[in-house]
């Protein structure tokens, strides 16, 4: 079985026999990505800094995104000993925190992650849990959905921290489930929960108070 992911007008990523390849449609050449060497894939991502950018810059289309720490920034030291995966994005090295998929990149990154609450953003809930913020019911249906968020002041502080410390790298494509699995397996992001194989997974569950 093979998967083909449309990335641009002349470039595709596809998987065959558990190996990922690049195929450039116009040039008709195939470039093998060996193990963790995914530079050509990462070069397709666009960086977004919410401290400088605006909502309008993000595309309202489906795709994938990677969350990285800005240079010199750190998360609270509560996950124990683990090794970050470092990636190069447009010539600069960053430490990976999280990767996700979105049916609408603008809504997911800007509305849910950066300006939402812990009840509608896995990333926000995990980050807030690292800071030790107290969880409260997200809405009146808590007894049914068990969704939690943080208090208004904590959510405000979390948004400010994210703007100071995080960057989002996104890639619009229409086969984001396959690419998400590849990114999780390759980058081992420490804050991912679903599908994660990172050494931090158990500790993240404990801090989030996941069932």
XYZ file of C-alpha atoms in Angstrom:
211
model
C 0.000 0.000 0.000
C 1.240 3.507 -0.744
C 0.092 6.975 0.299
C 0.573 10.149 -1.672
C 0.402 13.538 0.064
C -0.107 16.599 -2.104
C 2.188 19.358 -0.850
C 2.382 21.837 -3.716
C 1.860 22.041 -7.456
C 4.973 20.021 -8.181
C 5.871 18.058 -5.061
C 4.487 14.953 -3.367
C 5.366 12.821 -0.354
C 4.388 9.174 -0.531
C 4.963 6.018 1.473
C 5.717 2.572 0.059
C 6.826 -0.446 2.068
C 7.083 1.728 5.226
C 9.560 4.100 3.578
C 8.861 7.755 2.777
C 9.855 9.262 -0.558
C 9.678 12.631 -2.254
C 8.471 12.773 -5.824
C 8.733 16.001 -7.786
C 6.008 15.893 -10.389
C 7.639 18.128 -12.988
C 11.170 16.797 -12.657
C 10.009 13.157 -12.304
C 12.657 12.340 -9.716
C 12.373 10.564 -6.394
C 14.415 11.453 -3.302
C 14.525 9.003 -0.401
C 14.276 10.416 3.113
C 16.441 8.245 5.336
C 15.196 7.660 8.862
C 15.213 11.006 10.701
C 16.602 12.959 7.769
C 13.416 14.816 6.798
C 14.974 18.130 5.861
C 13.222 18.328 2.509
C 9.866 17.780 4.189
C 10.545 20.399 6.871
C 11.623 22.912 4.237
C 8.030 22.871 2.985
C 6.709 24.157 6.340
C 5.958 27.841 6.936
C 6.893 29.398 10.289
C 4.373 31.506 12.184
C 5.243 33.667 15.202
C 2.061 34.860 16.906
C 4.016 37.566 18.759
C 4.655 39.218 15.389
C 2.121 37.744 12.991
C -1.610 38.165 12.546
C -4.485 35.713 12.273
C -4.989 36.608 8.623
C -1.574 35.170 7.741
C -2.692 31.629 8.571
C -4.497 29.640 5.853
C -8.021 28.357 6.512
C -7.245 24.943 5.007
C -6.440 21.482 6.310
C -2.905 20.446 7.113
C -0.259 19.645 9.700
C 1.686 21.763 12.145
C 4.683 21.439 14.451
C 5.089 23.466 17.646
C 8.658 24.362 18.598
C 10.375 26.384 21.314
C 11.948 29.675 20.380
C 15.693 29.901 20.965
C 16.556 30.211 24.656
C 13.042 29.307 25.829
C 12.038 26.357 27.994
C 8.993 24.612 29.410
C 8.667 23.953 33.169
C 11.109 21.265 34.298
C 8.532 18.698 35.416
C 8.794 15.968 32.774
C 11.963 14.321 34.055
C 14.964 13.503 31.920
C 14.287 13.301 28.194
C 15.974 14.379 24.997
C 14.337 16.915 22.706
C 14.309 16.276 18.987
C 15.892 19.251 17.250
C 14.861 20.171 13.719
C 16.107 22.773 11.293
C 13.483 25.095 9.833
C 14.785 27.463 7.191
C 18.315 27.323 8.541
C 17.514 27.697 12.252
C 17.487 24.859 14.804
C 14.477 24.450 17.107
C 13.395 21.951 19.774
C 10.129 20.145 19.018
C 7.284 20.150 21.565
C 4.173 19.017 19.744
C 2.711 18.136 16.369
C -0.904 18.142 15.264
C -3.381 18.012 12.414
C -6.145 20.432 11.526
C -9.143 20.599 9.236
C -8.620 24.378 9.357
C -5.105 25.548 10.246
C -6.200 29.103 10.986
C -8.882 28.033 13.424
C -6.798 25.328 15.094
C -3.621 27.359 15.603
C -5.036 30.816 16.267
C -8.471 30.208 17.772
C -8.028 26.922 19.652
C -4.363 26.835 20.631
C -3.344 30.468 20.978
C -6.613 32.091 22.073
C -8.821 29.227 23.234
C -8.874 27.332 26.501
C -7.620 24.040 27.868
C -10.974 22.432 27.115
C -10.645 22.715 23.344
C -6.879 22.439 22.891
C -4.796 19.411 23.855
C -1.687 21.577 23.625
C -3.061 24.220 25.995
C -4.269 21.631 28.480
C -0.875 19.947 28.568
C 1.065 23.211 28.865
C -1.226 24.503 31.597
C -0.801 21.219 33.427
C 2.987 21.625 33.283
C 2.555 24.997 34.994
C 0.330 23.432 37.637
C -2.760 25.484 36.790
C -5.939 24.322 38.506
C -8.463 22.675 36.231
C -12.127 23.661 36.321
C -15.140 22.351 34.331
C -15.144 23.625 30.756
C -18.913 24.014 30.600
C -22.194 22.998 32.209
C -21.987 19.551 30.592
C -18.929 18.549 32.615
C -20.662 15.532 34.186
C -21.140 14.145 30.671
C -18.064 15.241 28.714
C -15.551 15.570 31.612
C -13.883 18.440 29.733
C -11.793 20.852 31.790
C -10.119 24.199 31.245
C -8.229 26.675 33.434
C -9.385 29.828 35.180
C -9.603 33.032 33.158
C -6.385 34.523 34.576
C -4.436 31.311 34.016
C -5.702 31.053 30.435
C -4.641 34.673 29.844
C -1.181 33.996 31.275
C -0.857 30.844 29.192
C -1.651 32.714 25.980
C 0.992 35.330 26.822
C 3.556 32.607 27.571
C 2.831 30.816 24.298
C 3.279 34.017 22.312
C 6.638 34.676 23.966
C 7.998 31.157 23.789
C 6.493 29.177 20.901
C 6.533 29.097 17.124
C 4.149 27.182 14.867
C 5.351 25.618 11.620
C 2.515 24.555 9.323
C 2.082 22.707 6.051
C -1.162 22.697 4.081
C -1.908 19.254 2.606
C -4.841 16.920 2.121
C -3.407 13.681 3.596
C -2.614 14.968 7.063
C -3.433 11.753 8.988
C -0.633 9.834 7.269
C 1.781 12.725 7.679
C 0.836 13.140 11.348
C 1.800 9.524 12.108
C 5.101 10.034 10.328
C 5.866 13.225 12.272
C 4.975 11.689 15.646
C 7.155 8.647 14.992
C 10.037 10.701 13.607
C 10.069 13.678 15.965
C 8.883 12.064 19.245
C 7.265 15.315 20.450
C 7.203 15.283 24.277
C 3.771 16.919 24.668
C 1.759 14.729 22.309
C -0.688 12.276 23.846
C -2.516 10.323 21.142
C -0.191 8.009 19.226
C 2.858 9.194 21.131
C 5.873 6.963 21.756
C 7.819 9.636 23.608
C 9.469 8.829 26.943
C 7.428 11.642 28.513
C 4.005 10.143 27.748
C 3.237 8.650 31.156
C 4.310 11.793 32.996
C 2.210 13.963 30.677
C -0.840 11.794 31.418
C -0.199 12.152 35.151
C 0.057 15.937 34.982
C -3.055 16.223 32.811
C -4.928 13.898 35.201
C -6.075 11.851 32.205
C -8.194 8.820 32.958
